[in-house]
XYZ file of C-alpha atoms in Angstrom:
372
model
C -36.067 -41.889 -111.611
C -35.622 -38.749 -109.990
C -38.216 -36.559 -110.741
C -40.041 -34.799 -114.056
C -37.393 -34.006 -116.770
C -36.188 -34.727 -119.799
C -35.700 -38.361 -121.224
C -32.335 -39.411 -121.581
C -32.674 -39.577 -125.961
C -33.408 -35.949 -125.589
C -36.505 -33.883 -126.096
C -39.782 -35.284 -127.666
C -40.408 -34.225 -131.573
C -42.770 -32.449 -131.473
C -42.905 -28.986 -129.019
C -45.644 -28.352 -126.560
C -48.496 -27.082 -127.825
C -48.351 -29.196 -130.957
C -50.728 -31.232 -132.595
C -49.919 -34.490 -130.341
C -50.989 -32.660 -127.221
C -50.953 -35.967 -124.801
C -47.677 -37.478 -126.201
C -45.745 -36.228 -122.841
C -47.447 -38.690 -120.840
C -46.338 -41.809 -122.955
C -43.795 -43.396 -122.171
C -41.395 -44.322 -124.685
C -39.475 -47.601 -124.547
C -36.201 -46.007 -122.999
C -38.079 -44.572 -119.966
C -39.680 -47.334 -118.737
C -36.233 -49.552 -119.198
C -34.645 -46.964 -117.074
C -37.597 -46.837 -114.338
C -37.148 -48.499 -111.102
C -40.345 -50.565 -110.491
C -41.138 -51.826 -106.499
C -44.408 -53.623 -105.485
C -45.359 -53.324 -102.169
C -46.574 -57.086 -100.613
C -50.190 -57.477 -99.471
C -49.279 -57.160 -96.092
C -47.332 -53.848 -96.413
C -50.243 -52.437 -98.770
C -52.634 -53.292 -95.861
C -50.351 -51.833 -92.526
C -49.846 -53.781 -89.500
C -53.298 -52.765 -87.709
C -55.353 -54.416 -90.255
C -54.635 -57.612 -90.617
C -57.413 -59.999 -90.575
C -56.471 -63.071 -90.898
C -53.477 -64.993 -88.833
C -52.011 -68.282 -89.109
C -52.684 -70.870 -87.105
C -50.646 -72.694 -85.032
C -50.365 -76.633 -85.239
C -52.637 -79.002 -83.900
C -54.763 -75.775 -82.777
C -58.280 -77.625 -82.748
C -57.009 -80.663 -80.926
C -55.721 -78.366 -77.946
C -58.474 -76.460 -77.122
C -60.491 -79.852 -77.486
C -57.917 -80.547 -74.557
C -58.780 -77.061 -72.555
C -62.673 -77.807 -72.877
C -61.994 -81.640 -71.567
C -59.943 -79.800 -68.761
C -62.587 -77.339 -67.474
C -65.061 -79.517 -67.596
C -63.519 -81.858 -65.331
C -62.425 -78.992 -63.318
C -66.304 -77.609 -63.210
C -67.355 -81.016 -62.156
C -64.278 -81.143 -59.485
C -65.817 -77.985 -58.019
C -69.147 -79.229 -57.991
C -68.282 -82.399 -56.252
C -66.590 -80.584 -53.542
C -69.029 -78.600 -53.050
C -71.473 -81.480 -52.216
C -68.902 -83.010 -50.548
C -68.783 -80.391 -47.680
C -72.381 -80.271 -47.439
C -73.247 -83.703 -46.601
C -69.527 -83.258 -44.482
C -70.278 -80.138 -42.544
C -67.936 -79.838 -40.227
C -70.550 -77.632 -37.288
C -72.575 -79.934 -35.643
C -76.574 -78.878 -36.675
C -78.127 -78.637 -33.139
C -80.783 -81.065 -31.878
C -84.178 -79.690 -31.185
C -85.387 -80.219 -27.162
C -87.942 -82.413 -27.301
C -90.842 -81.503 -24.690
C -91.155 -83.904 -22.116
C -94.669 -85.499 -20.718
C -95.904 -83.908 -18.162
C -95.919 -85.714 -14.792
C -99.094 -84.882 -12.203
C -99.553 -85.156 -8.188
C -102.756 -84.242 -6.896
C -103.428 -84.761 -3.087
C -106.526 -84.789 -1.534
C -107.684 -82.189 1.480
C -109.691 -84.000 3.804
C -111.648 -81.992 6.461
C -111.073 -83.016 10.108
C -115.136 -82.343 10.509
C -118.224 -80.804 8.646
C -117.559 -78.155 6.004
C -118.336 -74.730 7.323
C -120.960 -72.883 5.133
C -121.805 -68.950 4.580
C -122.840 -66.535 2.549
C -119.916 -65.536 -0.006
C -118.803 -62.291 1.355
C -118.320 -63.338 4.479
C -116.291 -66.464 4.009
C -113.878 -64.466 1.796
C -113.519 -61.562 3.872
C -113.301 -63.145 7.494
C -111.746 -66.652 6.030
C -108.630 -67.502 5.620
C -108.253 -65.803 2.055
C -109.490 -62.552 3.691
C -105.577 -60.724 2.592
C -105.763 -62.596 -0.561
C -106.226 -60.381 -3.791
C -109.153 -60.168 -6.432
C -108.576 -62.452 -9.885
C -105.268 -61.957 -12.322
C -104.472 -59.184 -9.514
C -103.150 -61.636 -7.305
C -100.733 -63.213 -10.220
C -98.048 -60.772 -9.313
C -94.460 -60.833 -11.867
C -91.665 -60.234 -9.749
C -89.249 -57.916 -9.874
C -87.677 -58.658 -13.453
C -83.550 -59.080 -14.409
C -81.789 -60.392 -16.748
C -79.908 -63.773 -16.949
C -76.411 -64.704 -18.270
C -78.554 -66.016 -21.913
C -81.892 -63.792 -21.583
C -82.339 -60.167 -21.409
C -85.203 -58.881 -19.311
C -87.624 -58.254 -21.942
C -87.231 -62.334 -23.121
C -87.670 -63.036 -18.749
C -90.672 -60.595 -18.789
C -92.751 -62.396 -22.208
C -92.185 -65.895 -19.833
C -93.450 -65.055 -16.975
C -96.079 -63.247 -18.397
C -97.486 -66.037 -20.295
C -97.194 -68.242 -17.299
C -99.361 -65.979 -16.001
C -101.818 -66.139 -19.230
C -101.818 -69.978 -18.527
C -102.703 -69.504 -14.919
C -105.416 -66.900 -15.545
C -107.031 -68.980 -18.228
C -106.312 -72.862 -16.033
C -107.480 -71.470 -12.608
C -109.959 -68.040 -13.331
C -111.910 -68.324 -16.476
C -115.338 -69.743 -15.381
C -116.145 -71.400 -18.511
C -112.957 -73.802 -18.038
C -113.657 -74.359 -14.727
C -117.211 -75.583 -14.834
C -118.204 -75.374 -18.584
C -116.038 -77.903 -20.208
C -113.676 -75.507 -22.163
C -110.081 -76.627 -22.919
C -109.415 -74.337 -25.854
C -107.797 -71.337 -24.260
C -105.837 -73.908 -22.155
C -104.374 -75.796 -24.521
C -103.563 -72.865 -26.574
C -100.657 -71.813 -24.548
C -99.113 -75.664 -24.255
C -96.174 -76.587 -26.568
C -97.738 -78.583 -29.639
C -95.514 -81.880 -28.107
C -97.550 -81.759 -25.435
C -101.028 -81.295 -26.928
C -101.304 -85.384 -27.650
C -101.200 -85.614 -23.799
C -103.441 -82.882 -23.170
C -106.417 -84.136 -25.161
C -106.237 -87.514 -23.567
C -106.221 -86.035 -20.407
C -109.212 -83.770 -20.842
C -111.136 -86.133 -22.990
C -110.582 -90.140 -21.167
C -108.285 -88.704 -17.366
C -106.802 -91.816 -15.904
C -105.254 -91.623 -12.405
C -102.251 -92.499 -13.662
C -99.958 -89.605 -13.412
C -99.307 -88.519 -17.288
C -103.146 -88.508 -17.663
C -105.340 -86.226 -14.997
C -106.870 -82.983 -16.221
C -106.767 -81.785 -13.047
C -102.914 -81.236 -13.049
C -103.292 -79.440 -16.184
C -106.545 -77.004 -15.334
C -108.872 -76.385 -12.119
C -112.071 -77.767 -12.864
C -115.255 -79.135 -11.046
C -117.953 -81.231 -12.825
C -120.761 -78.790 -13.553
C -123.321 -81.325 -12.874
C -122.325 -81.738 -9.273
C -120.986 -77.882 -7.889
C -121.608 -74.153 -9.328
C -119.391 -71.215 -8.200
C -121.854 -69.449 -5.864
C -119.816 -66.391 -6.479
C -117.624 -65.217 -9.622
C -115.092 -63.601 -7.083
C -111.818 -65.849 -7.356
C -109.177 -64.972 -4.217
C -105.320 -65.790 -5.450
C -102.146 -65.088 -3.683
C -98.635 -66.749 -4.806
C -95.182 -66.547 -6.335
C -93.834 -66.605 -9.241
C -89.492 -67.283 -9.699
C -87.289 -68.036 -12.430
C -83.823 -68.742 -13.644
C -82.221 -70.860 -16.214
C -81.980 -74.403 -17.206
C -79.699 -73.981 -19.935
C -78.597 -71.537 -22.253
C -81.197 -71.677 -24.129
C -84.298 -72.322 -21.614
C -85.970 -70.787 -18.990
C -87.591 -72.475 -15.973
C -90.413 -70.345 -14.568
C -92.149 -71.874 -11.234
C -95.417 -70.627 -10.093
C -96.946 -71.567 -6.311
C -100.268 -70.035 -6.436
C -103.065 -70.488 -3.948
C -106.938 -70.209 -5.614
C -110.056 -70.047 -2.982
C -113.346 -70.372 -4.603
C -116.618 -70.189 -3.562
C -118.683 -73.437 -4.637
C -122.554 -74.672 -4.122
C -124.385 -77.747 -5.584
C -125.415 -77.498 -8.868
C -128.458 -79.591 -8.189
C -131.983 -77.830 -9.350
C -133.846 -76.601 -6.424
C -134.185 -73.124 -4.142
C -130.614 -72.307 -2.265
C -130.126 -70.277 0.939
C -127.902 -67.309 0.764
C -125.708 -69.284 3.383
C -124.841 -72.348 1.545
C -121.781 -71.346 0.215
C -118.557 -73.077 1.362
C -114.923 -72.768 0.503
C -112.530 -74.600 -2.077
C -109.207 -74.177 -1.619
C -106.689 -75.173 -4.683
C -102.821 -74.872 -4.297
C -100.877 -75.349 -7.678
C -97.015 -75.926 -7.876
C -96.482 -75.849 -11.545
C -93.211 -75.559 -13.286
C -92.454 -74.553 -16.743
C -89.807 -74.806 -19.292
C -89.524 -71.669 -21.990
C -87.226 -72.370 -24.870
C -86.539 -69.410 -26.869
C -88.917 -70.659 -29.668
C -91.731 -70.839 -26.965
C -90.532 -67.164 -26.714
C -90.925 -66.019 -29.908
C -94.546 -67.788 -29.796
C -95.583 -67.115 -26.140
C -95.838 -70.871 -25.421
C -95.049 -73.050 -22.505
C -93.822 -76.671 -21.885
C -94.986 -78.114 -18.477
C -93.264 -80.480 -16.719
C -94.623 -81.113 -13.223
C -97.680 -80.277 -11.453
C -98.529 -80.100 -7.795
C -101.732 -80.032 -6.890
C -103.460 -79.711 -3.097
C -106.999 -79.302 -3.221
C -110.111 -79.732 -0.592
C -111.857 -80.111 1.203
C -112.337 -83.563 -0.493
C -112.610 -86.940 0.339
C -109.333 -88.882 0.411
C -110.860 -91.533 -1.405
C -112.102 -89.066 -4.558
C -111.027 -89.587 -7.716
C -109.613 -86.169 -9.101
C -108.202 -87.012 -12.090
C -110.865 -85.871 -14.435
C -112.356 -83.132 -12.003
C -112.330 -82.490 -8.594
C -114.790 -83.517 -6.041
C -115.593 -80.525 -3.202
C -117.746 -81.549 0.225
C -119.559 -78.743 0.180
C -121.348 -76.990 3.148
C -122.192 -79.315 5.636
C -120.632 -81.932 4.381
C -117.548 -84.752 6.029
C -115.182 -86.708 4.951
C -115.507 -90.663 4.432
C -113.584 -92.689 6.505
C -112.376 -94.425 3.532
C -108.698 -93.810 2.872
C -106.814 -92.964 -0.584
C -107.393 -95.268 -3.862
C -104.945 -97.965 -3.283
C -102.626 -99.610 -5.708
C -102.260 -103.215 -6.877
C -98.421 -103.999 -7.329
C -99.492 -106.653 -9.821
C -100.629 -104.004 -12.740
C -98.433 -102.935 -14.900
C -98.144 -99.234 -15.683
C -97.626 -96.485 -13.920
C -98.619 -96.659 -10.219
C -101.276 -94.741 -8.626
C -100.555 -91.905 -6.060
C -102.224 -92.975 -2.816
C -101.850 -89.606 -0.842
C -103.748 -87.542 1.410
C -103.991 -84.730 3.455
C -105.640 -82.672 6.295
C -106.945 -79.784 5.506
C -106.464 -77.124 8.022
C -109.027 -73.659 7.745
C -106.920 -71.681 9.955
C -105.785 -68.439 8.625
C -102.186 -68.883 7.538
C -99.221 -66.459 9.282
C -98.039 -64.088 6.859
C -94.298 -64.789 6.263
C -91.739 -62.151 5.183
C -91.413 -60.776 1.615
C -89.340 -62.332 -0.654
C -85.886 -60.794 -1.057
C -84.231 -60.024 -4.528
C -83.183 -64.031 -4.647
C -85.688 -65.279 -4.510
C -86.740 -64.028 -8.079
C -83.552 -65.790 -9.018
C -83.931 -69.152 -8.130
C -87.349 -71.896 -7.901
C -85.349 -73.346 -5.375
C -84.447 -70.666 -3.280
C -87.630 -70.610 -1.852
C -88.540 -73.105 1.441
């Protein structure tokens, strides 16, 4: 069919216009014999973009069943790894230091004769303390660098809270004759604080156990401070112990002014001297840093005058004005008990005023042990 015309058995009957007015558009048997008929498939009457259904391939539901299987065991693979390497991690986790109990030596002064007495003025400005500063002012920080593992600011928050700890042990009048520990212990690594209380609470003369290597005190019962005035003069030094820790050594002297405590009228003049010496040394960690803490780990102690046969391990005992020596010599020590052994030492105590040495040079801010 090639178009409109004429059928091939020749014009209809009847003309246009006549009274069959539709009978153009019938077909008559001879047109539709000759017509060429073509029927599109459903695929071609839909086009290629819009097909909505596809075949399936064989045995499609058993192989993703197979994929699933497969990344689940490869999730759980993963996982187990994973836990693997965490129980297996191959950087050491680093061990915590682990303070250290703090070992004590406290030596008796003994007094050759009677304990010179005075009013308080006068035997701290023509004694031997005379050049010796006021208080905290005579906790000097010296001059301040930093290490190989600490910058100067970490060197400068040490020594500064040694000096906290040696301003609140050695100045503050309610720990020295009141019975306060708190603003002691405050400052102490919390390792240590077991050892501390026992100390303070039940002192033994045992080494691990005297108060008196952790604070200055005097038993309020027995002496008063007949003036407030506190005369210190020391050093302070540092340098490292380890990457991570600082050692900070103080040598500090402390002269007090002490009277008995015993009710009654006193004389202006019955004030006499106490001399304390403390060689303490300190470990800072750089957690103790970040929380202005310290460790201890050995105390020094020289203090008189006292009686070589005192016991100083829960307070010390001053001879005040007037006042000698026993003849008794220190506590001694039976071989034949177990535990730690007692420290039978003594010394002389000499009141002469002491020759002033040179200053320290720039090393000796370097190094405890640089110093004689």
């Amino acid at each position: 069919m090639t178009g409109r015309g004429e059928p091939p058995e020749g014009p209809p009957e009847n003309p246009s216009g006549g009274e069959d007015e539709y009978r153009s558009l019938v077909f008559d048997e001879s047109f539709v014999r000759a017509a060429r008929l073509q029927e599109f498939s459903a695929r071609e009457r839909m086009g290629e973009p819009a097909r909505a259904v596809r075949s399936l391939p064989r045995g499609g539901p058993r192989r993703r069943s197979r994929a699933a299987i497969a990344l689940v065991v490869l999730i759980a693979l993963a996982f187990a790894t994973a836990v693997y390497i965490g129980f297996r991690n191959p950087y050491p986790t680093p061990v915590g230091r682990h303070a250290e109990p703090l070992r004590t030596t406290v030596i008796p002064l003994a007094p050759r004769g009677a304990v010179p007495g005075g009013t308080p003025d006068v035997l701290l400005d023509e004694g031997p303390a005379a050049e010796f500063r006021t208080g905290a002012a005579g906790i000097n920080l010296p001059a301040v660098r930093r290490t190989k593992n600490f910058s100067d600011t970490q060197v400068t928050i040490a020594l500064t809270t040694v000096k906290d700890y040696l301003v609140e042990s050695s100045l503050d009048p309610d720990v020295l004759t009141g019975g306060v520990v708190r603003p002691v212990g405050r400052l102490l690594d919390p390792e240590q604080t077991a050892q501390f209380d026992r100390s303070v609470n039940t002192p033994a003369d045992d080494g691990e156990h005297m108060a008196t290597g952790w604070l200055v005190r005097f038993d309020p019962a027995e002496v008063e401070l007949a003036a407030p005035e506190i005369r210190v003069q020391g050093t302070l030094a540092y340098a490292e112990a380890g990457s991570d820790t600082l050692e900070v050594v103080s040598d500090h002297t402390f002269t007090y002014t002490l009277r008995s405590a015993v009710p009654g009228p006193h004389r202006t003049d019955d004030a006499s001297l106490f001399t304390v010496r403390r060689v303490l040394h300190f470990l800072v960690d750089r957690e103790d840093l970040r929380l202005r803490r310290l460790e201890m780990r050995s105390a020094q102690v020289q203090a008189g005058p006292q009686s070589c046969s005192a016991d100083a391990a829960g307070a010390l005992r001053p001879l005040l004005a007037g006042e000698q020596a026993d003849l008794r010599g220190p506590a001694g020590t039976d071989p034949y008990t177990r535990g730690l052994p007692r420290v039978a030492l003594c010394g002389t105590l000499e009141v002469s005023s002491p020759s002033p040495g040179p200053p320290p040079g720039p090393d000796a801010a370097k190094s405890p042990r640089s110093r004689p």
